mmCIF file with all atom_site columns, C-alpha atoms and ligand atoms in Angstrom:
data_model
loop_
_atom_site.group_PDB
_atom_site.id
_atom_site.type_symbol
_atom_site.label_atom_id
_atom_site.label_alt_id
_atom_site.label_comp_id
_atom_site.label_asym_id
_atom_site.label_entity_id
_atom_site.label_seq_id
_atom_site.pdbx_PDB_ins_code
_atom_site.Cartn_x
_atom_site.Cartn_y
_atom_site.Cartn_z
_atom_site.occupancy
_atom_site.B_iso_or_equiv
_atom_site.pdbx_formal_charge
_atom_site.auth_seq_id
_atom_site.auth_comp_id
_atom_site.auth_asym_id
_atom_site.auth_atom_id
_atom_site.pdbx_PDB_model_num
ATOM   1   C CA . UNK P 1 1   ? -0.019  -0.104  -0.153 1.00 85.00 ? 1   UNK P CA 1
ATOM   2   C CA . UNK P 1 2   ? 1.970   3.028   -1.388 1.00 95.00 ? 2   UNK P CA 1
ATOM   3   C CA . UNK P 1 3   ? 0.742   6.596   -2.662 1.00 96.00 ? 3   UNK P CA 1
ATOM   4   C CA . UNK P 1 4   ? 2.959   8.640   -4.928 1.00 95.00 ? 4   UNK P CA 1
ATOM   5   C CA . UNK P 1 5   ? 3.186   12.417  -4.901 1.00 96.00 ? 5   UNK P CA 1
ATOM   6   C CA . UNK P 1 6   ? 0.482   14.152  -6.708 1.00 95.00 ? 6   UNK P CA 1
ATOM   7   C CA . UNK P 1 7   ? 2.504   17.410  -6.552 1.00 94.00 ? 7   UNK P CA 1
ATOM   8   C CA . UNK P 1 8   ? 5.611   17.190  -7.699 1.00 85.00 ? 8   UNK P CA 1
ATOM   9   C CA . UNK P 1 9   ? 8.895   18.011  -5.457 1.00 90.00 ? 9   UNK P CA 1
ATOM   10  C CA . UNK P 1 10  ? 12.353  18.133  -6.761 1.00 93.00 ? 10  UNK P CA 1
ATOM   11  C CA . UNK P 1 11  ? 13.065  15.666  -3.829 1.00 96.00 ? 11  UNK P CA 1
ATOM   12  C CA . UNK P 1 12  ? 11.908  12.267  -3.389 1.00 98.00 ? 12  UNK P CA 1
ATOM   13  C CA . UNK P 1 13  ? 10.263  12.428  0.103  1.00 98.00 ? 13  UNK P CA 1
ATOM   14  C CA . UNK P 1 14  ? 8.746   9.454   1.937  1.00 98.00 ? 14  UNK P CA 1
ATOM   15  C CA . UNK P 1 15  ? 6.365   9.431   5.042  1.00 98.00 ? 15  UNK P CA 1
ATOM   16  C CA . UNK P 1 16  ? 6.499   5.991   6.560  1.00 98.00 ? 16  UNK P CA 1
ATOM   17  C CA . UNK P 1 17  ? 3.955   4.622   9.100  1.00 98.00 ? 17  UNK P CA 1
ATOM   18  C CA . UNK P 1 18  ? 3.433   1.243   10.773 1.00 97.00 ? 18  UNK P CA 1
ATOM   19  C CA . UNK P 1 19  ? 0.660   -0.458  9.096  1.00 97.00 ? 19  UNK P CA 1
ATOM   20  C CA . UNK P 1 20  ? -3.007  0.327   7.411  1.00 97.00 ? 20  UNK P CA 1
ATOM   21  C CA . UNK P 1 21  ? -6.025  0.632   9.815  1.00 96.00 ? 21  UNK P CA 1
ATOM   22  C CA . UNK P 1 22  ? -9.513  0.010   9.075  1.00 96.00 ? 22  UNK P CA 1
ATOM   23  C CA . UNK P 1 23  ? -10.087 2.888   6.782  1.00 96.00 ? 23  UNK P CA 1
ATOM   24  C CA . UNK P 1 24  ? -6.901  2.472   4.778  1.00 97.00 ? 24  UNK P CA 1
ATOM   25  C CA . UNK P 1 25  ? -7.766  -1.598  4.391  1.00 96.00 ? 25  UNK P CA 1
ATOM   26  C CA . UNK P 1 26  ? -11.147 -0.466  2.826  1.00 97.00 ? 26  UNK P CA 1
ATOM   27  C CA . UNK P 1 27  ? -9.778  2.198   0.485  1.00 97.00 ? 27  UNK P CA 1
ATOM   28  C CA . UNK P 1 28  ? -6.509  0.783   -0.034 1.00 96.00 ? 28  UNK P CA 1
ATOM   29  C CA . UNK P 1 29  ? -4.751  3.846   0.755  1.00 97.00 ? 29  UNK P CA 1
ATOM   30  C CA . UNK P 1 30  ? -2.320  4.818   3.287  1.00 98.00 ? 30  UNK P CA 1
ATOM   31  C CA . UNK P 1 31  ? -3.217  7.274   6.089  1.00 98.00 ? 31  UNK P CA 1
ATOM   32  C CA . UNK P 1 32  ? -7.028  8.057   4.951  1.00 97.00 ? 32  UNK P CA 1
ATOM   33  C CA . UNK P 1 33  ? -8.381  7.248   8.461  1.00 97.00 ? 33  UNK P CA 1
ATOM   34  C CA . UNK P 1 34  ? -8.366  9.712   11.604 1.00 97.00 ? 34  UNK P CA 1
ATOM   35  C CA . UNK P 1 35  ? -4.492  9.290   11.770 1.00 98.00 ? 35  UNK P CA 1
ATOM   36  C CA . UNK P 1 36  ? -4.293  10.408  8.430  1.00 98.00 ? 36  UNK P CA 1
ATOM   37  C CA . UNK P 1 37  ? -6.580  13.137  8.624  1.00 98.00 ? 37  UNK P CA 1
ATOM   38  C CA . UNK P 1 38  ? -4.470  14.631  11.859 1.00 98.00 ? 38  UNK P CA 1
ATOM   39  C CA . UNK P 1 39  ? -1.272  13.949  10.007 1.00 98.00 ? 39  UNK P CA 1
ATOM   40  C CA . UNK P 1 40  ? -2.571  16.004  6.544  1.00 98.00 ? 40  UNK P CA 1
ATOM   41  C CA . UNK P 1 41  ? -4.418  18.711  8.085  1.00 97.00 ? 41  UNK P CA 1
ATOM   42  C CA . UNK P 1 42  ? -2.981  19.239  11.474 1.00 98.00 ? 42  UNK P CA 1
ATOM   43  C CA . UNK P 1 43  ? 0.633   18.168  11.733 1.00 98.00 ? 43  UNK P CA 1
ATOM   44  C CA . UNK P 1 44  ? 1.906   18.510  8.129  1.00 98.00 ? 44  UNK P CA 1
ATOM   45  C CA . UNK P 1 45  ? -0.090  22.017  7.530  1.00 98.00 ? 45  UNK P CA 1
ATOM   46  C CA . UNK P 1 46  ? 0.968   23.324  10.905 1.00 98.00 ? 46  UNK P CA 1
ATOM   47  C CA . UNK P 1 47  ? 4.649   22.063  9.640  1.00 98.00 ? 47  UNK P CA 1
ATOM   48  C CA . UNK P 1 48  ? 4.472   24.090  6.381  1.00 98.00 ? 48  UNK P CA 1
ATOM   49  C CA . UNK P 1 49  ? 4.436   20.954  4.560  1.00 98.00 ? 49  UNK P CA 1
ATOM   50  C CA . UNK P 1 50  ? 2.241   19.486  1.782  1.00 97.00 ? 50  UNK P CA 1
ATOM   51  C CA . UNK P 1 51  ? 1.326   15.929  1.910  1.00 97.00 ? 51  UNK P CA 1
ATOM   52  C CA . UNK P 1 52  ? 0.703   15.730  -1.738 1.00 97.00 ? 52  UNK P CA 1
ATOM   53  C CA . UNK P 1 53  ? 4.255   16.039  -2.337 1.00 98.00 ? 53  UNK P CA 1
ATOM   54  C CA . UNK P 1 54  ? 5.179   12.974  -0.363 1.00 98.00 ? 54  UNK P CA 1
ATOM   55  C CA . UNK P 1 55  ? 5.172   9.171   -1.136 1.00 98.00 ? 55  UNK P CA 1
ATOM   56  C CA . UNK P 1 56  ? 3.266   7.579   1.670  1.00 98.00 ? 56  UNK P CA 1
ATOM   57  C CA . UNK P 1 57  ? 3.659   3.946   2.732  1.00 98.00 ? 57  UNK P CA 1
ATOM   58  C CA . UNK P 1 58  ? 3.899   1.457   5.539  1.00 98.00 ? 58  UNK P CA 1
ATOM   59  C CA . UNK P 1 59  ? 6.198   -1.180  7.145  1.00 98.00 ? 59  UNK P CA 1
ATOM   60  C CA . UNK P 1 60  ? 3.283   -3.558  6.683  1.00 97.00 ? 60  UNK P CA 1
ATOM   61  C CA . UNK P 1 61  ? 0.899   -3.378  3.568  1.00 97.00 ? 61  UNK P CA 1
ATOM   62  C CA . UNK P 1 62  ? -1.706  -5.442  5.259  1.00 97.00 ? 62  UNK P CA 1
ATOM   63  C CA . UNK P 1 63  ? -3.857  -4.534  8.263  1.00 97.00 ? 63  UNK P CA 1
ATOM   64  C CA . UNK P 1 64  ? -3.127  -6.604  11.180 1.00 96.00 ? 64  UNK P CA 1
ATOM   65  C CA . UNK P 1 65  ? -5.932  -8.287  13.334 1.00 95.00 ? 65  UNK P CA 1
ATOM   66  C CA . UNK P 1 66  ? -7.434  -5.575  15.870 1.00 92.00 ? 66  UNK P CA 1
ATOM   67  C CA . UNK P 1 67  ? -4.535  -3.251  14.600 1.00 92.00 ? 67  UNK P CA 1
ATOM   68  C CA . UNK P 1 68  ? -1.972  -5.198  16.993 1.00 92.00 ? 68  UNK P CA 1
ATOM   69  C CA . UNK P 1 69  ? 0.976   -6.575  15.198 1.00 93.00 ? 69  UNK P CA 1
ATOM   70  C CA . UNK P 1 70  ? 1.399   -9.339  18.267 1.00 93.00 ? 70  UNK P CA 1
ATOM   71  C CA . UNK P 1 71  ? -0.960  -11.592 16.166 1.00 93.00 ? 71  UNK P CA 1
ATOM   72  C CA . UNK P 1 72  ? 1.681   -11.679 13.513 1.00 95.00 ? 72  UNK P CA 1
ATOM   73  C CA . UNK P 1 73  ? 4.565   -12.678 16.021 1.00 93.00 ? 73  UNK P CA 1
ATOM   74  C CA . UNK P 1 74  ? 5.698   -15.109 18.306 1.00 92.00 ? 74  UNK P CA 1
ATOM   75  C CA . UNK P 1 75  ? 7.657   -14.951 21.635 1.00 92.00 ? 75  UNK P CA 1
ATOM   76  C CA . UNK P 1 76  ? 11.459  -15.713 20.977 1.00 91.00 ? 76  UNK P CA 1
ATOM   77  C CA . UNK P 1 77  ? 11.475  -18.875 22.967 1.00 89.00 ? 77  UNK P CA 1
ATOM   78  C CA . UNK P 1 78  ? 8.398   -20.237 21.397 1.00 87.00 ? 78  UNK P CA 1
ATOM   79  C CA . UNK P 1 79  ? 9.757   -19.382 18.029 1.00 87.00 ? 79  UNK P CA 1
ATOM   80  C CA . UNK P 1 80  ? 12.811  -21.326 18.545 1.00 84.00 ? 80  UNK P CA 1
ATOM   81  C CA . UNK P 1 81  ? 11.243  -24.158 20.009 1.00 87.00 ? 81  UNK P CA 1
ATOM   82  C CA . UNK P 1 82  ? 9.408   -24.468 16.548 1.00 87.00 ? 82  UNK P CA 1
ATOM   83  C CA . UNK P 1 83  ? 12.540  -24.001 14.861 1.00 87.00 ? 83  UNK P CA 1
ATOM   84  C CA . UNK P 1 84  ? 11.548  -21.208 12.722 1.00 87.00 ? 84  UNK P CA 1
ATOM   85  C CA . UNK P 1 85  ? 14.144  -19.132 11.227 1.00 86.00 ? 85  UNK P CA 1
ATOM   86  C CA . UNK P 1 86  ? 14.449  -15.925 13.671 1.00 88.00 ? 86  UNK P CA 1
ATOM   87  C CA . UNK P 1 87  ? 13.575  -12.667 12.348 1.00 88.00 ? 87  UNK P CA 1
ATOM   88  C CA . UNK P 1 88  ? 13.268  -9.348  14.349 1.00 90.00 ? 88  UNK P CA 1
ATOM   89  C CA . UNK P 1 89  ? 10.044  -7.793  14.685 1.00 90.00 ? 89  UNK P CA 1
ATOM   90  C CA . UNK P 1 90  ? 8.911   -4.380  15.565 1.00 91.00 ? 90  UNK P CA 1
ATOM   91  C CA . UNK P 1 91  ? 7.933   -5.701  19.056 1.00 92.00 ? 91  UNK P CA 1
ATOM   92  C CA . UNK P 1 92  ? 11.443  -6.445  20.701 1.00 88.00 ? 92  UNK P CA 1
ATOM   93  C CA . UNK P 1 93  ? 10.320  -9.921  22.592 1.00 90.00 ? 93  UNK P CA 1
ATOM   94  C CA . UNK P 1 94  ? 8.772   -11.279 19.656 1.00 92.00 ? 94  UNK P CA 1
ATOM   95  C CA . UNK P 1 95  ? 9.949   -12.519 16.359 1.00 93.00 ? 95  UNK P CA 1
ATOM   96  C CA . UNK P 1 96  ? 8.048   -11.996 13.086 1.00 93.00 ? 96  UNK P CA 1
ATOM   97  C CA . UNK P 1 97  ? 6.285   -15.328 11.610 1.00 92.00 ? 97  UNK P CA 1
ATOM   98  C CA . UNK P 1 98  ? 7.522   -16.322 8.271  1.00 92.00 ? 98  UNK P CA 1
ATOM   99  C CA . UNK P 1 99  ? 4.273   -15.234 6.553  1.00 93.00 ? 99  UNK P CA 1
ATOM   100 C CA . UNK P 1 100 ? 4.570   -11.659 7.080  1.00 93.00 ? 100 UNK P CA 1
ATOM   101 C CA . UNK P 1 101 ? 8.267   -11.346 5.968  1.00 94.00 ? 101 UNK P CA 1
ATOM   102 C CA . UNK P 1 102 ? 7.328   -10.474 2.837  1.00 96.00 ? 102 UNK P CA 1
ATOM   103 C CA . UNK P 1 103 ? 5.406   -7.193  3.685  1.00 97.00 ? 103 UNK P CA 1
ATOM   104 C CA . UNK P 1 104 ? 8.613   -5.827  5.448  1.00 97.00 ? 104 UNK P CA 1
ATOM   105 C CA . UNK P 1 105 ? 10.637  -7.223  2.672  1.00 97.00 ? 105 UNK P CA 1
ATOM   106 C CA . UNK P 1 106 ? 8.597   -5.125  -0.075 1.00 98.00 ? 106 UNK P CA 1
ATOM   107 C CA . UNK P 1 107 ? 8.747   -2.038  1.782  1.00 98.00 ? 107 UNK P CA 1
ATOM   108 C CA . UNK P 1 108 ? 12.658  -2.337  2.416  1.00 98.00 ? 108 UNK P CA 1
ATOM   109 C CA . UNK P 1 109 ? 12.948  -2.917  -1.578 1.00 98.00 ? 109 UNK P CA 1
ATOM   110 C CA . UNK P 1 110 ? 10.431  -0.053  -2.435 1.00 98.00 ? 110 UNK P CA 1
ATOM   111 C CA . UNK P 1 111 ? 12.432  2.329   -0.201 1.00 98.00 ? 111 UNK P CA 1
ATOM   112 C CA . UNK P 1 112 ? 15.760  1.111   -1.669 1.00 98.00 ? 112 UNK P CA 1
ATOM   113 C CA . UNK P 1 113 ? 14.037  1.930   -5.500 1.00 98.00 ? 113 UNK P CA 1
ATOM   114 C CA . UNK P 1 114 ? 13.022  5.512   -4.257 1.00 97.00 ? 114 UNK P CA 1
ATOM   115 C CA . UNK P 1 115 ? 16.472  6.416   -2.778 1.00 97.00 ? 115 UNK P CA 1
ATOM   116 C CA . UNK P 1 116 ? 14.784  9.124   -0.786 1.00 98.00 ? 116 UNK P CA 1
ATOM   117 C CA . UNK P 1 117 ? 16.094  12.392  0.166  1.00 98.00 ? 117 UNK P CA 1
ATOM   118 C CA . UNK P 1 118 ? 14.445  12.046  3.294  1.00 98.00 ? 118 UNK P CA 1
ATOM   119 C CA . UNK P 1 119 ? 12.314  9.530   4.984  1.00 98.00 ? 119 UNK P CA 1
ATOM   120 C CA . UNK P 1 120 ? 9.942   10.809  8.072  1.00 98.00 ? 120 UNK P CA 1
ATOM   121 C CA . UNK P 1 121 ? 9.276   7.810   10.137 1.00 98.00 ? 121 UNK P CA 1
ATOM   122 C CA . UNK P 1 122 ? 5.971   7.828   11.843 1.00 98.00 ? 122 UNK P CA 1
ATOM   123 C CA . UNK P 1 123 ? 6.268   6.030   15.367 1.00 98.00 ? 123 UNK P CA 1
ATOM   124 C CA . UNK P 1 124 ? 8.461   3.463   16.376 1.00 97.00 ? 124 UNK P CA 1
ATOM   125 C CA . UNK P 1 125 ? 7.423   0.662   14.269 1.00 96.00 ? 125 UNK P CA 1
ATOM   126 C CA . UNK P 1 126 ? 9.056   2.624   11.118 1.00 98.00 ? 126 UNK P CA 1
ATOM   127 C CA . UNK P 1 127 ? 11.822  3.712   13.181 1.00 98.00 ? 127 UNK P CA 1
ATOM   128 C CA . UNK P 1 128 ? 12.577  0.142   13.763 1.00 96.00 ? 128 UNK P CA 1
ATOM   129 C CA . UNK P 1 129 ? 12.622  -0.538  10.070 1.00 97.00 ? 129 UNK P CA 1
ATOM   130 C CA . UNK P 1 130 ? 15.365  1.962   9.587  1.00 97.00 ? 130 UNK P CA 1
ATOM   131 C CA . UNK P 1 131 ? 17.402  1.445   12.639 1.00 96.00 ? 131 UNK P CA 1
ATOM   132 C CA . UNK P 1 132 ? 16.406  -1.668  14.538 1.00 94.00 ? 132 UNK P CA 1
ATOM   133 C CA . UNK P 1 133 ? 15.333  0.444   17.282 1.00 94.00 ? 133 UNK P CA 1
ATOM   134 C CA . UNK P 1 134 ? 11.881  1.102   18.641 1.00 94.00 ? 134 UNK P CA 1
ATOM   135 C CA . UNK P 1 135 ? 12.934  3.716   21.308 1.00 95.00 ? 135 UNK P CA 1
ATOM   136 C CA . UNK P 1 136 ? 10.842  6.479   19.579 1.00 96.00 ? 136 UNK P CA 1
ATOM   137 C CA . UNK P 1 137 ? 11.161  9.004   22.790 1.00 94.00 ? 137 UNK P CA 1
ATOM   138 C CA . UNK P 1 138 ? 14.774  8.857   22.649 1.00 95.00 ? 138 UNK P CA 1
ATOM   139 C CA . UNK P 1 139 ? 15.553  9.331   18.946 1.00 96.00 ? 139 UNK P CA 1
ATOM   140 C CA . UNK P 1 140 ? 12.616  11.571  17.365 1.00 98.00 ? 140 UNK P CA 1
ATOM   141 C CA . UNK P 1 141 ? 13.684  14.824  16.231 1.00 98.00 ? 141 UNK P CA 1
ATOM   142 C CA . UNK P 1 142 ? 17.109  14.054  15.396 1.00 98.00 ? 142 UNK P CA 1
ATOM   143 C CA . UNK P 1 143 ? 18.303  13.194  12.016 1.00 98.00 ? 143 UNK P CA 1
ATOM   144 C CA . UNK P 1 144 ? 20.111  9.779   11.399 1.00 98.00 ? 144 UNK P CA 1
ATOM   145 C CA . UNK P 1 145 ? 21.494  7.847   8.159  1.00 98.00 ? 145 UNK P CA 1
ATOM   146 C CA . UNK P 1 146 ? 19.721  4.858   7.557  1.00 98.00 ? 146 UNK P CA 1
ATOM   147 C CA . UNK P 1 147 ? 20.345  2.275   4.765  1.00 97.00 ? 147 UNK P CA 1
ATOM   148 C CA . UNK P 1 148 ? 17.702  3.732   2.655  1.00 98.00 ? 148 UNK P CA 1
ATOM   149 C CA . UNK P 1 149 ? 18.900  7.669   3.615  1.00 97.00 ? 149 UNK P CA 1
ATOM   150 C CA . UNK P 1 150 ? 18.856  10.366  5.835  1.00 98.00 ? 150 UNK P CA 1
ATOM   151 C CA . UNK P 1 151 ? 15.699  9.992   8.092  1.00 98.00 ? 151 UNK P CA 1
ATOM   152 C CA . UNK P 1 152 ? 13.871  11.503  11.325 1.00 98.00 ? 152 UNK P CA 1
ATOM   153 C CA . UNK P 1 153 ? 11.406  10.304  13.300 1.00 98.00 ? 153 UNK P CA 1
ATOM   154 C CA . UNK P 1 154 ? 8.613   11.625  15.042 1.00 98.00 ? 154 UNK P CA 1
ATOM   155 C CA . UNK P 1 155 ? 5.578   10.329  17.218 1.00 98.00 ? 155 UNK P CA 1
ATOM   156 C CA . UNK P 1 156 ? 2.845   8.399   15.253 1.00 98.00 ? 156 UNK P CA 1
ATOM   157 C CA . UNK P 1 157 ? -0.427  10.425  14.466 1.00 98.00 ? 157 UNK P CA 1
ATOM   158 C CA . UNK P 1 158 ? -2.428  7.628   16.368 1.00 97.00 ? 158 UNK P CA 1
ATOM   159 C CA . UNK P 1 159 ? -0.417  8.037   19.477 1.00 98.00 ? 159 UNK P CA 1
ATOM   160 C CA . UNK P 1 160 ? -1.196  11.683  19.270 1.00 98.00 ? 160 UNK P CA 1
ATOM   161 C CA . UNK P 1 161 ? -4.824  11.395  19.016 1.00 98.00 ? 161 UNK P CA 1
ATOM   162 C CA . UNK P 1 162 ? -4.417  9.172   22.191 1.00 97.00 ? 162 UNK P CA 1
ATOM   163 C CA . UNK P 1 163 ? -2.111  11.967  23.853 1.00 97.00 ? 163 UNK P CA 1
ATOM   164 C CA . UNK P 1 164 ? -2.410  15.229  22.499 1.00 96.00 ? 164 UNK P CA 1
ATOM   165 C CA . UNK P 1 165 ? 0.228   16.711  24.436 1.00 97.00 ? 165 UNK P CA 1
ATOM   166 C CA . UNK P 1 166 ? 2.651   15.172  21.930 1.00 98.00 ? 166 UNK P CA 1
ATOM   167 C CA . UNK P 1 167 ? 1.088   16.966  18.906 1.00 98.00 ? 167 UNK P CA 1
ATOM   168 C CA . UNK P 1 168 ? 3.170   20.402  19.184 1.00 98.00 ? 168 UNK P CA 1
ATOM   169 C CA . UNK P 1 169 ? 6.551   18.129  19.206 1.00 98.00 ? 169 UNK P CA 1
ATOM   170 C CA . UNK P 1 170 ? 5.494   16.411  16.193 1.00 98.00 ? 170 UNK P CA 1
ATOM   171 C CA . UNK P 1 171 ? 4.949   19.505  14.442 1.00 98.00 ? 171 UNK P CA 1
ATOM   172 C CA . UNK P 1 172 ? 8.021   20.899  15.722 1.00 98.00 ? 172 UNK P CA 1
ATOM   173 C CA . UNK P 1 173 ? 9.671   17.944  14.355 1.00 98.00 ? 173 UNK P CA 1
ATOM   174 C CA . UNK P 1 174 ? 8.299   18.317  10.838 1.00 98.00 ? 174 UNK P CA 1
ATOM   175 C CA . UNK P 1 175 ? 9.345   22.073  10.860 1.00 98.00 ? 175 UNK P CA 1
ATOM   176 C CA . UNK P 1 176 ? 13.066  20.895  11.438 1.00 98.00 ? 176 UNK P CA 1
ATOM   177 C CA . UNK P 1 177 ? 12.503  18.198  8.403  1.00 98.00 ? 177 UNK P CA 1
ATOM   178 C CA . UNK P 1 178 ? 11.055  21.405  6.337  1.00 98.00 ? 178 UNK P CA 1
ATOM   179 C CA . UNK P 1 179 ? 13.997  23.745  7.220  1.00 98.00 ? 179 UNK P CA 1
ATOM   180 C CA . UNK P 1 180 ? 16.658  20.673  6.428  1.00 97.00 ? 180 UNK P CA 1
ATOM   181 C CA . UNK P 1 181 ? 14.888  20.385  2.926  1.00 97.00 ? 181 UNK P CA 1
ATOM   182 C CA . UNK P 1 182 ? 15.147  24.017  2.134  1.00 95.00 ? 182 UNK P CA 1
ATOM   183 C CA . UNK P 1 183 ? 18.812  24.270  3.319  1.00 94.00 ? 183 UNK P CA 1
ATOM   184 C CA . UNK P 1 184 ? 18.054  26.668  6.139  1.00 94.00 ? 184 UNK P CA 1
ATOM   185 C CA . UNK P 1 185 ? 18.532  24.604  9.215  1.00 87.00 ? 185 UNK P CA 1
HETATM 186 N N1 . LIG L 2 .   ? -1.720  3.868   10.771 1.00 68.84 ? 201 LIG L N1 1
HETATM 187 C C1 . LIG L 2 .   ? -0.348  3.686   9.666  1.00 68.84 ? 201 LIG L C1 1
HETATM 188 O O1 . LIG L 2 .   ? 0.574   3.490   10.459 1.00 68.84 ? 201 LIG L O1 1
HETATM 189 N N2 . LIG L 2 .   ? -0.746  3.853   8.665  1.00 68.84 ? 201 LIG L N2 1
HETATM 190 C C2 . LIG L 2 .   ? -1.525  3.871   8.117  1.00 68.84 ? 201 LIG L C2 1
HETATM 191 O O2 . LIG L 2 .   ? -1.978  3.876   6.974  1.00 68.84 ? 201 LIG L O2 1
HETATM 192 C C3 . LIG L 2 .   ? -2.644  4.312   8.710  1.00 68.84 ? 201 LIG L C3 1
HETATM 193 C C4 . LIG L 2 .   ? -2.720  4.143   10.415 1.00 68.84 ? 201 LIG L C4 1
#
């Protein structure tokens, strides 16, 4: 599930989320539900960014049951007992079950092909894909070099909907991204 920019930008820009929710699954488009509305109309707009200039995608292209990735993982001990090949998941104590690897690999392939100027990771799971580390509170707001190019992470819009005080922090992270893109940081 990936949307291309509809408004051209001189740079390739990527917004990376976690996985589709209910609305996204219905419409087969990322970030079209409540999180997407907050992202487009409030966070991006307040930061002076136009979401139409960004490629938008998720680590996972399918919606996990009850929006919970746990269903696609197994705790490391049980996973080993089953003799499965270990593969980290965004949940640090869990391995990702083999039948869900292809979703992550497709996103990695897309990011490799796009060679983005900047990736904005929305939340811990997106940050995990680029860094192997899901500690969003520790790393958000700082640029880092990933295997797919320069990136910055911020809070996921769904987390902001649950805890609104995170909103100005996310907006400022994206203001920083805008300045970096404009060469005015
Ligand atoms: N949350 C995400 O991480 N991605 C979406 O596309 C929608 C909600």
